[in-house]
Amino acid sequence: MSSLKFIIHQILGVILLLILAALPLHFFSDGSRVVFQPYGIVEEIKRFVMGLWSGESLYYFQGDRSRFLLDDLTSFFLSSYMYLTVSLLAVVVLALILGIWFWKKSEQWLNSFLGFIGFLPDFILILLLQLLLGFIYSKTGVKIAKVASFSTDDPAVFLPILTLTVLPLFYLVRALNEKTFEVLTEDYILTAKSKGLSKRYIYLVHVTSNVLPFLKADLYKIVGISISNLFIVEYLYNTRGLTELLFEYPTHFGYQYNLVVITLFSFLALYVGTLFTIKLFLFLAEKIFMRFYFL
Amino acid sequence: MLRGNLKLIIGLIMLAIFLVIAIIGPSIAPYGINETAKMEYVTTKQGGTLMAPPFPPSKKHILGTDRWGYDILSLLLYGARFTLFTVLIVSFLRVAMGGLLGFIFALNKHALDRPKNKVKVNIFSGLPIFIFIYFILYRINLQPVMRPVTLTIIAGVLMVLLGVMNVYNVVYGKTIEIKKNLYVTAAFSMGGSRWHIMKKHIWPAMKSQMLIIFVNEMIQVMHLIGQLGIFNLFLGGTIVQMDPPLAISVTKEWAGLIGQFRSSFYYSRWIIMFPLSCYLLLLLAFYWVAQGLIKREKLIQRKQPFLS
């Protein structure tokens, strides 16, 4: 029953996505009135699904040239994946350190003015960072990092990763802080303390192992937040990635339904891929830690 | 309620000021919305020069003008109402609808019902919310034929619908937590009706939580319209110019102004700085209110950790 529900849920999601991607073609204003063509949407979806069988949907046009979609998609995908994974690994490691072991310090920081940074929207943070670096450059002539990529051979790396790290980090540290506080009020901590266990031991074994499940449960949300930041990051820093296919290509080469749909689908792959990479990392870290600490 | 809670007080005062600005904005604006500063011929000691907009901040234009000579202060005053009222109304509707559904479903959930195992990953997991609004509105928001108010309402409805689920989940979860308390079970077994439980046990505990959720939703909605603005999808419509390629906000809404002036980043910085600061100040007001409310909540439910 529940697997049937799962399948229906996913199929409905796919249909909704197919309709959504067709809307810019069949729901528009033509200068004097708003046009909505529901049959056009059905036709579009039909053509796309048929095209999948014949392989036609896997080709798109760059101007007059027809190109194989999956070739180009892979490189864009890998670029997005690298940015996302590297920054998320940094987020998880830093959140463990700041959110659990230094929860008191980080709570103070979050309650001070620094906490406001965590509430800034991604695009504001990026604009402010670019403005700041521009200001420093104009005053001192020091280039700290690239404010945007100007070519594919010379991409901006530091600022995109920094932005992708900062925002989920604030969210996660805040969440872990609360959980750590809650765990520390539990009776088993009092018991451990009264047994004379050292503070370090209690933190490493009792607190961490009780907070970690929340971190794992929160990963679904964290990766979601990160991807939504990735959209803005790639767009504003002009780095290579999946969003380029979504926003830049339609303006240069016209809106191509199959290109947009397949790109949207690959965001799911990006989500799942990143999620499992992080889960694998946590799993391995836990195993290694256990091995060293208890043997 | 407010005593000693500086963040809450300052945040509320700032919000009140923004509200007043939003209401009386257009009537105190120094220039009209279609009024542009013309090129001027200025004679200085070195001789005469032709001055063309953008003009930097001066006595005539306190916050300067943009490159077509529109007074930025006036634009901000005109746009304030669209930003503020959209944020307030959308987040209110989100909380009202999501909260109501959350309460109803949580109250009707029987203790023996199997917990629903939610589908955690679906096709939309990797897509941010603004992408939905982007695809739906993209072509009707560019070169709009509908009135700005109609377009704003459409965008608002979409923002409400896409945000209700989030509020519902939070309210549902918290209500279930409260329902687990023994006093609620006692009230149930004494024959208390659901309405009674809601009124006497759940609402008093959830009251301040709902306020916090409301303020947090306002912050979320501000993020959302800001992100849409970055992708040239401005509340109330976008006019596109081809030569040079430019997107212009119809309603002069603040997030739209940021998106519109984004290109003036490297030469005349004041053009983007002032809309950006207004947006940030509004966000800061919401943030302080939220922080103040959370602090008050924490004082009420204080527990002591055993380990420092």
Coordinates of N, CA and C in Angstrom, one line a residue, chain B residues 32-224:
Chain B
G32 N 7.3 63.1 -8.7 CA 6.3 62.2 -9.2 C 6.9 60.9 -9.7
I33 N 6.1 59.9 -10.0 CA 6.7 58.6 -10.3 C 7.2 58.7 -11.8
N34 N 6.6 59.6 -12.6 CA 7.1 59.7 -14.0 C 7.9 60.9 -14.2
E35 N 8.4 61.6 -13.2 CA 9.1 62.8 -13.3 C 10.6 62.5 -13.4
T36 N 11.2 63.0 -14.4 CA 12.7 62.8 -14.5 C 13.4 64.1 -14.5
A37 N 14.6 64.0 -13.9 CA 15.5 65.1 -13.9 C 16.2 65.3 -15.3
K38 N 16.2 66.5 -15.8 CA 16.7 66.6 -17.2 C 18.2 66.9 -17.1
M39 N 18.8 66.9 -18.3 CA 20.2 67.3 -18.3 C 20.4 68.7 -18.0
E40 N 21.4 69.1 -17.3 CA 21.6 70.5 -16.9 C 22.9 71.0 -17.4
Y41 N 22.9 72.3 -17.6 CA 24.1 73.0 -17.9 C 24.6 73.7 -16.7
V42 N 25.7 73.3 -16.2 CA 26.2 73.9 -14.9 C 27.5 74.7 -15.2
T43 N 27.5 75.9 -14.8 CA 28.7 76.8 -15.0 C 29.5 76.8 -13.7
T44 N 30.7 76.3 -13.7 CA 31.6 76.4 -12.6 C 32.7 77.3 -12.9
K45 N 33.7 77.4 -12.0 CA 34.8 78.3 -12.2 C 35.6 77.8 -13.4
Q46 N 35.7 76.5 -13.7 CA 36.5 76.0 -14.8 C 35.7 76.2 -16.1
G47 N 34.5 76.6 -16.0 CA 33.7 76.7 -17.3 C 32.5 75.9 -17.2
G48 N 31.7 75.9 -18.2 CA 30.4 75.2 -18.2 C 30.6 73.7 -18.5
T49 N 29.8 72.9 -17.8 CA 29.8 71.4 -18.2 C 28.3 71.0 -18.3
L50 N 28.1 70.0 -19.1 CA 26.8 69.4 -19.3 C 26.7 68.3 -18.3
M51 N 25.7 68.4 -17.4 CA 25.5 67.3 -16.4 C 24.3 66.4 -16.8
A52 N 24.5 65.1 -16.9 CA 23.4 64.2 -17.3 C 23.2 63.2 -16.2
P53 N 22.0 62.7 -16.0 CA 21.8 61.7 -15.0 C 22.6 60.5 -15.3
P54 N 23.0 59.6 -14.4 CA 22.6 59.6 -13.0 C 23.3 60.7 -12.2
F55 N 22.5 61.5 -11.4 CA 23.1 62.4 -10.5 C 23.3 61.8 -9.1
P56 N 24.5 62.0 -8.5 CA 24.8 61.5 -7.2 C 23.9 62.2 -6.2
P57 N 23.8 61.8 -4.9 CA 23.0 62.4 -3.9 C 23.4 63.9 -3.7
S58 N 22.4 64.7 -3.7 CA 22.6 66.2 -3.5 C 21.4 66.7 -2.8
K59 N 21.4 68.1 -2.7 CA 20.3 68.7 -2.0 C 19.0 68.5 -2.8
K60 N 19.1 68.6 -4.1 CA 18.0 68.5 -5.0 C 17.4 67.0 -5.0
H61 N 18.3 66.1 -5.0 CA 17.9 64.7 -5.0 C 18.6 64.0 -3.8
I62 N 17.9 63.8 -2.7 CA 18.6 63.4 -1.5 C 19.3 62.1 -1.7
L63 N 18.7 61.2 -2.4 CA 19.3 59.9 -2.6 C 19.8 59.7 -4.0
G64 N 19.9 60.8 -4.7 CA 20.4 60.8 -6.1 C 19.4 60.3 -7.1
T65 N 19.7 60.2 -8.3 CA 18.8 59.7 -9.3 C 19.4 58.5 -10.0
D66 N 18.6 57.8 -10.7 CA 19.1 56.7 -11.5 C 19.5 57.2 -12.9
R67 N 19.8 56.3 -13.8 CA 20.4 56.8 -15.0 C 19.4 57.5 -16.0
W68 N 18.1 57.3 -15.7 CA 17.2 58.1 -16.5 C 16.7 59.4 -15.8
G69 N 17.3 59.6 -14.6 CA 16.9 60.8 -13.9 C 15.7 60.7 -13.0
Y70 N 15.3 59.4 -12.7 CA 14.2 59.3 -11.7 C 14.8 59.4 -10.3
D71 N 14.1 60.1 -9.5 CA 14.6 60.4 -8.1 C 14.4 59.1 -7.3
I72 N 15.5 58.6 -6.7 CA 15.5 57.3 -6.1 C 14.6 57.3 -4.8
L73 N 14.7 58.4 -4.0 CA 13.9 58.5 -2.8 C 12.4 58.4 -3.2
S74 N 12.0 59.0 -4.3 CA 10.6 58.9 -4.7 C 10.2 57.5 -5.1
L75 N 11.1 56.9 -5.9 CA 10.8 55.5 -6.3 C 10.6 54.6 -5.1
L76 N 11.5 54.8 -4.1 CA 11.4 53.9 -2.9 C 10.1 54.2 -2.1
L77 N 9.7 55.5 -2.1 CA 8.5 55.8 -1.3 C 7.3 55.2 -2.1
Y78 N 7.3 55.2 -3.4 CA 6.2 54.7 -4.2 C 6.1 53.2 -4.0
G79 N 7.3 52.5 -4.0 CA 7.4 51.1 -4.0 C 7.1 50.4 -2.7
A80 N 7.3 51.2 -1.6 CA 7.2 50.7 -0.3 C 5.9 49.9 0.0
R81 N 4.8 50.4 -0.5 CA 3.5 49.8 -0.2 C 3.4 48.4 -0.8
F82 N 4.0 48.2 -2.0 CA 3.9 46.9 -2.7 C 4.7 45.9 -1.9
T83 N 6.0 46.3 -1.5 CA 6.8 45.4 -0.8 C 6.2 45.0 0.5
L84 N 5.8 46.0 1.3 CA 5.4 45.8 2.7 C 4.1 45.0 2.8
F85 N 3.1 45.5 2.0 CA 1.8 44.9 2.1 C 1.8 43.5 1.5
T86 N 2.6 43.2 0.4 CA 2.7 41.9 -0.1 C 3.2 41.0 1.0
V87 N 4.3 41.4 1.6 CA 5.0 40.6 2.6 C 4.0 40.3 3.8
L88 N 3.3 41.3 4.3 CA 2.4 41.2 5.4 C 1.3 40.2 5.1
I89 N 0.6 40.5 3.9 CA -0.6 39.8 3.6 C -0.3 38.3 3.3
V90 N 0.8 38.1 2.5 CA 1.1 36.8 2.1 C 1.4 35.9 3.3
S91 N 2.3 36.5 4.2 CA 2.7 35.7 5.3 C 1.5 35.5 6.3
F92 N 0.6 36.5 6.4 CA -0.5 36.3 7.3 C -1.4 35.2 6.7
L93 N -1.7 35.2 5.4 CA -2.5 34.1 4.9 C -1.9 32.7 5.0
R94 N -0.5 32.7 4.8 CA 0.2 31.4 5.0 C 0.0 30.9 6.4
V95 N 0.2 31.8 7.4 CA 0.0 31.3 8.8 C -1.4 31.0 9.1
A96 N -2.4 31.8 8.6 CA -3.8 31.5 8.9 C -4.2 30.2 8.4
M97 N -3.9 30.0 7.1 CA -4.4 28.8 6.4 C -3.6 27.5 6.9
G98 N -2.3 27.7 6.9 CA -1.5 26.5 7.4 C -1.7 26.2 8.8
G99 N -1.9 27.2 9.7 CA -2.1 27.0 11.1 C -3.5 26.3 11.3
L100 N -4.5 26.8 10.6 CA -5.8 26.2 10.8 C -5.8 24.8 10.4
L101 N -5.2 24.5 9.2 CA -5.2 23.1 8.8 C -4.4 22.2 9.8
G102 N -3.3 22.8 10.3 CA -2.4 22.1 11.2 C -3.2 21.7 12.5
F103 N -3.9 22.7 13.0 CA -4.7 22.5 14.2 C -5.7 21.4 14.0
I104 N -6.5 21.6 12.9 CA -7.6 20.6 12.7 C -7.1 19.2 12.5
F105 N -6.0 19.0 11.7 CA -5.5 17.7 11.5 C -4.9 17.1 12.7
A106 N -4.2 17.9 13.5 CA -3.5 17.4 14.7 C -4.6 17.0 15.7
L107 N -5.6 17.8 15.9 CA -6.6 17.5 16.9 C -7.4 16.3 16.5
N108 N -7.6 16.1 15.2 CA -8.4 14.9 14.8 C -7.6 13.7 14.7
K109 N -6.3 13.8 14.9 CA -5.4 12.6 14.8 C -5.6 11.8 16.1
H110 N -6.0 10.5 15.9 CA -6.2 9.6 17.0 C -4.8 9.1 17.5
A111 N -4.7 8.9 18.8 CA -3.4 8.5 19.4 C -2.9 7.2 18.8
L112 N -3.9 6.3 18.4 CA -3.5 5.0 17.9 C -3.2 5.0 16.4
D113 N -3.5 6.1 15.7 CA -3.3 6.2 14.2 C -1.8 5.9 14.0
R114 N -1.5 5.2 12.9 CA -0.2 4.9 12.5 C 0.4 6.3 12.0
P115 N 1.7 6.6 12.4 CA 2.2 7.8 11.9 C 2.5 7.7 10.4
K116 N 2.2 8.7 9.7 CA 2.3 8.7 8.2 C 3.8 8.7 7.9
N117 N 4.3 7.7 7.1 CA 5.6 7.9 6.7 C 5.7 8.7 5.4
K118 N 6.3 9.9 5.6 CA 6.3 10.9 4.5 C 7.3 10.5 3.5
V119 N 6.9 10.8 2.2 CA 7.9 10.7 1.2 C 8.9 11.8 1.3
K120 N 10.2 11.4 1.5 CA 11.2 12.4 1.8 C 11.8 13.0 0.6
V121 N 12.0 12.2 -0.5 CA 12.6 12.7 -1.7 C 11.6 12.6 -2.8
N122 N 11.3 13.7 -3.5 CA 10.5 13.6 -4.7 C 11.2 14.5 -5.7
I123 N 10.5 14.6 -6.9 CA 11.1 15.3 -8.0 C 11.4 16.8 -7.7
F124 N 10.6 17.3 -6.7 CA 10.8 18.7 -6.4 C 11.8 19.0 -5.3
S125 N 12.4 18.0 -4.8 CA 13.4 18.1 -3.6 C 14.5 19.1 -4.0
G126 N 15.0 18.9 -5.2 CA 16.1 19.7 -5.6 C 15.8 21.0 -6.2
L127 N 14.5 21.5 -6.2 CA 14.2 22.7 -6.8 C 13.7 23.7 -5.7
P128 N 14.2 24.9 -5.8 CA 13.8 25.9 -4.8 C 12.4 26.4 -5.2
I129 N 11.7 27.1 -4.2 CA 10.3 27.5 -4.4 C 10.1 28.5 -5.5
F130 N 11.1 29.4 -5.6 CA 10.9 30.5 -6.5 C 10.9 30.0 -8.0
I131 N 11.4 28.8 -8.2 CA 11.4 28.3 -9.6 C 10.0 28.0 -10.1
F132 N 9.1 27.6 -9.2 CA 7.7 27.4 -9.6 C 7.1 28.7 -10.0
I133 N 7.2 29.7 -9.2 CA 6.7 31.0 -9.5 C 7.3 31.6 -10.8
Y134 N 8.6 31.3 -10.9 CA 9.3 31.8 -12.1 C 8.7 31.2 -13.4
F135 N 8.5 29.9 -13.4 CA 8.0 29.2 -14.6 C 6.6 29.6 -14.9
I136 N 5.8 29.8 -13.9 CA 4.4 30.1 -14.1 C 4.2 31.6 -14.6
L137 N 4.9 32.5 -14.0 CA 4.7 33.9 -14.2 C 5.6 34.5 -15.3
Y138 N 6.7 33.7 -15.7 CA 7.7 34.3 -16.5 C 7.2 35.1 -17.7
R139 N 6.3 34.4 -18.5 CA 5.9 35.1 -19.7 C 4.8 36.1 -19.6
I140 N 4.0 36.0 -18.5 CA 2.9 37.0 -18.3 C 3.4 38.2 -17.5
N141 N 4.6 38.0 -16.9 CA 5.1 39.1 -16.1 C 5.9 40.1 -16.9
L142 N 6.5 39.5 -18.0 CA 7.3 40.4 -18.9 C 6.4 41.1 -19.8
Q143 N 6.6 42.3 -20.1 CA 5.7 43.2 -20.9 C 4.3 42.9 -20.5
P144 N 3.9 43.3 -19.3 CA 2.6 42.8 -18.8 C 1.4 43.5 -19.5
V145 N 0.3 42.8 -19.7 CA -0.9 43.4 -20.1 C -1.9 43.6 -19.0
M146 N -1.7 42.7 -17.9 CA -2.6 42.9 -16.8 C -2.1 44.1 -15.9
R147 N -3.0 44.5 -15.1 CA -2.7 45.6 -14.2 C -1.7 45.2 -13.1
P148 N -0.8 46.1 -12.7 CA 0.2 45.7 -11.7 C -0.4 45.0 -10.5
V149 N -1.6 45.6 -10.0 CA -2.2 45.0 -8.8 C -2.6 43.6 -9.0
T150 N -3.2 43.3 -10.2 CA -3.6 41.9 -10.5 C -2.4 41.0 -10.5
L151 N -1.3 41.4 -11.2 CA -0.1 40.6 -11.2 C 0.4 40.3 -9.8
T152 N 0.4 41.4 -9.0 CA 0.9 41.2 -7.6 C 0.1 40.2 -6.9
I153 N -1.3 40.3 -7.1 CA -2.2 39.3 -6.4 C -1.9 37.9 -6.9
I154 N -1.7 37.7 -8.2 CA -1.4 36.4 -8.7 C -0.1 35.8 -8.1
A155 N 0.9 36.7 -8.1 CA 2.2 36.2 -7.5 C 2.0 35.9 -6.0
G156 N 1.2 36.8 -5.3 CA 0.9 36.6 -3.9 C 0.2 35.3 -3.6
V157 N -0.8 35.0 -4.5 CA -1.6 33.7 -4.3 C -0.6 32.5 -4.4
L158 N 0.3 32.6 -5.4 CA 1.2 31.5 -5.6 C 2.1 31.4 -4.4
M159 N 2.6 32.5 -3.9 CA 3.5 32.5 -2.8 C 2.8 31.9 -1.5
V160 N 1.5 32.2 -1.4 CA 0.7 31.6 -0.3 C 0.6 30.1 -0.4
L161 N 0.2 29.7 -1.6 CA 0.0 28.3 -1.8 C 1.3 27.5 -1.6
L162 N 2.4 28.0 -2.1 CA 3.6 27.3 -2.0 C 4.2 27.3 -0.6
G163 N 3.7 28.2 0.3 CA 4.2 28.3 1.6 C 3.4 27.6 2.7
V164 N 2.1 27.3 2.3 CA 1.2 26.8 3.4 C 1.7 25.5 4.0
M165 N 2.2 24.7 3.1 CA 2.6 23.3 3.6 C 3.6 23.4 4.7
N166 N 4.5 24.4 4.5 CA 5.6 24.5 5.5 C 5.1 24.9 6.9
V167 N 4.2 25.9 6.9 CA 3.5 26.3 8.2 C 2.7 25.1 8.8
Y168 N 2.0 24.5 7.9 CA 1.2 23.3 8.3 C 2.1 22.3 9.1
N169 N 3.2 21.9 8.5 CA 4.0 20.9 9.1 C 4.5 21.4 10.5
V170 N 4.9 22.6 10.6 CA 5.4 23.1 11.9 C 4.3 23.1 12.9
V171 N 3.1 23.7 12.6 CA 2.0 23.8 13.5 C 1.6 22.4 13.9
Y172 N 1.4 21.5 12.9 CA 1.0 20.1 13.2 C 1.9 19.4 14.2
G173 N 3.2 19.5 13.9 CA 4.2 18.9 14.8 C 4.1 19.4 16.2
K174 N 4.1 20.7 16.3 CA 4.1 21.3 17.7 C 2.8 21.0 18.4
T175 N 1.6 21.0 17.7 CA 0.4 20.6 18.3 C 0.4 19.2 18.8
I176 N 0.9 18.3 18.0 CA 1.0 16.9 18.4 C 1.8 16.8 19.7
E177 N 2.9 17.6 19.7 CA 3.8 17.6 20.9 C 3.0 17.9 22.2
I178 N 2.2 19.0 22.0 CA 1.4 19.5 23.2 C 0.4 18.5 23.6
K179 N -0.2 17.8 22.6 CA -1.3 16.9 22.8 C -0.8 15.7 23.7
K180 N 0.6 15.5 23.6 CA 1.1 14.3 24.4 C 1.1 14.6 25.9
N181 N 1.0 15.9 26.3 CA 1.0 16.2 27.7 C -0.1 15.5 28.4
L182 N 0.2 15.2 29.7 CA -0.8 14.5 30.5 C -2.1 15.3 30.7
Y183 N -1.9 16.6 30.9 CA -3.1 17.4 31.2 C -4.1 17.4 30.0
V184 N -3.6 17.2 28.8 CA -4.5 17.1 27.6 C -5.2 15.8 27.6
T185 N -4.4 14.7 27.9 CA -5.1 13.4 28.0 C -6.2 13.4 29.0
A186 N -5.8 14.0 30.2 CA -6.8 14.1 31.3 C -8.1 14.8 30.8
A187 N -7.9 15.9 30.1 CA -9.0 16.7 29.6 C -9.8 15.9 28.7
F188 N -9.2 15.2 27.8 CA -9.9 14.3 26.8 C -10.7 13.3 27.6
S189 N -10.1 12.6 28.5 CA -10.9 11.5 29.2 C -12.0 12.1 30.1
M190 N -11.8 13.3 30.5 CA -13.0 14.0 31.3 C -14.1 14.3 30.3
G191 N -13.9 14.1 29.0 CA -15.0 14.4 28.1 C -14.9 15.8 27.5
G192 N -13.7 16.4 27.5 CA -13.5 17.7 26.9 C -13.6 17.6 25.4
S193 N -14.4 18.5 24.8 CA -14.5 18.5 23.3 C -13.2 19.0 22.7
R194 N -13.1 18.8 21.4 CA -11.9 19.2 20.7 C -11.8 20.7 20.8
W195 N -12.9 21.4 20.6 CA -12.9 22.8 20.7 C -12.4 23.3 22.0
H196 N -12.8 22.6 23.1 CA -12.4 23.0 24.4 C -10.9 22.8 24.6
I197 N -10.4 21.6 24.1 CA -9.0 21.4 24.2 C -8.2 22.4 23.5
M198 N -8.7 22.7 22.3 CA -8.0 23.8 21.5 C -8.0 25.1 22.2
K199 N -9.1 25.5 22.8 CA -9.2 26.8 23.4 C -8.4 26.9 24.7
K200 N -8.5 25.8 25.5 CA -8.0 25.9 26.9 C -6.5 25.4 27.0
H201 N -6.2 24.5 26.1 CA -4.8 23.9 26.3 C -3.9 24.1 25.2
I202 N -4.4 24.1 23.9 CA -3.4 24.2 22.8 C -3.1 25.6 22.4
W203 N -4.2 26.4 22.3 CA -4.0 27.8 21.9 C -3.1 28.6 22.8
P204 N -3.4 28.5 24.1 CA -2.5 29.3 25.0 C -1.0 28.9 24.9
A205 N -0.7 27.6 24.6 CA 0.7 27.2 24.5 C 1.2 27.6 23.1
M206 N 0.3 27.7 22.1 CA 0.8 27.9 20.7 C 0.8 29.4 20.4
K207 N 0.1 30.2 21.2 CA -0.1 31.6 20.8 C 1.2 32.3 20.4
S208 N 2.2 32.3 21.3 CA 3.5 33.0 21.0 C 4.2 32.3 19.9
Q209 N 4.1 31.0 19.8 CA 4.7 30.2 18.7 C 4.2 30.7 17.4
M210 N 2.9 30.9 17.3 CA 2.3 31.4 16.0 C 2.8 32.7 15.6
L211 N 3.1 33.6 16.6 CA 3.6 34.9 16.3 C 5.0 34.8 15.7
I212 N 5.8 33.9 16.3 CA 7.2 33.7 15.8 C 7.1 33.1 14.4
I213 N 6.2 32.2 14.2 CA 6.1 31.6 12.8 C 5.7 32.7 11.8
F214 N 4.8 33.6 12.3 CA 4.4 34.6 11.4 C 5.6 35.5 11.0
V215 N 6.4 35.9 12.0 CA 7.5 36.8 11.6 C 8.5 36.1 10.8
N216 N 8.8 34.8 11.1 CA 9.7 34.0 10.2 C 9.2 33.9 8.8
E217 N 7.8 33.8 8.6 CA 7.3 33.7 7.3 C 7.5 35.0 6.5
M218 N 7.4 36.1 7.3 CA 7.6 37.4 6.6 C 9.0 37.5 6.1
I219 N 10.0 36.9 6.9 CA 11.4 36.9 6.4 C 11.5 36.0 5.1
Q220 N 10.8 34.9 5.2 CA 10.8 34.0 4.0 C 10.3 34.6 2.8
V221 N 9.1 35.3 2.9 CA 8.5 36.0 1.8 C 9.4 37.0 1.2
M222 N 10.1 37.8 2.1 CA 11.0 38.8 1.6 C 12.2 38.1 0.8
H223 N 12.7 37.0 1.3 CA 13.7 36.3 0.5 C 13.1 35.9 -0.9
L224 N 11.9 35.4 -0.9 CA 11.3 34.9 -2.1 C 11.2 36.1 -3.1

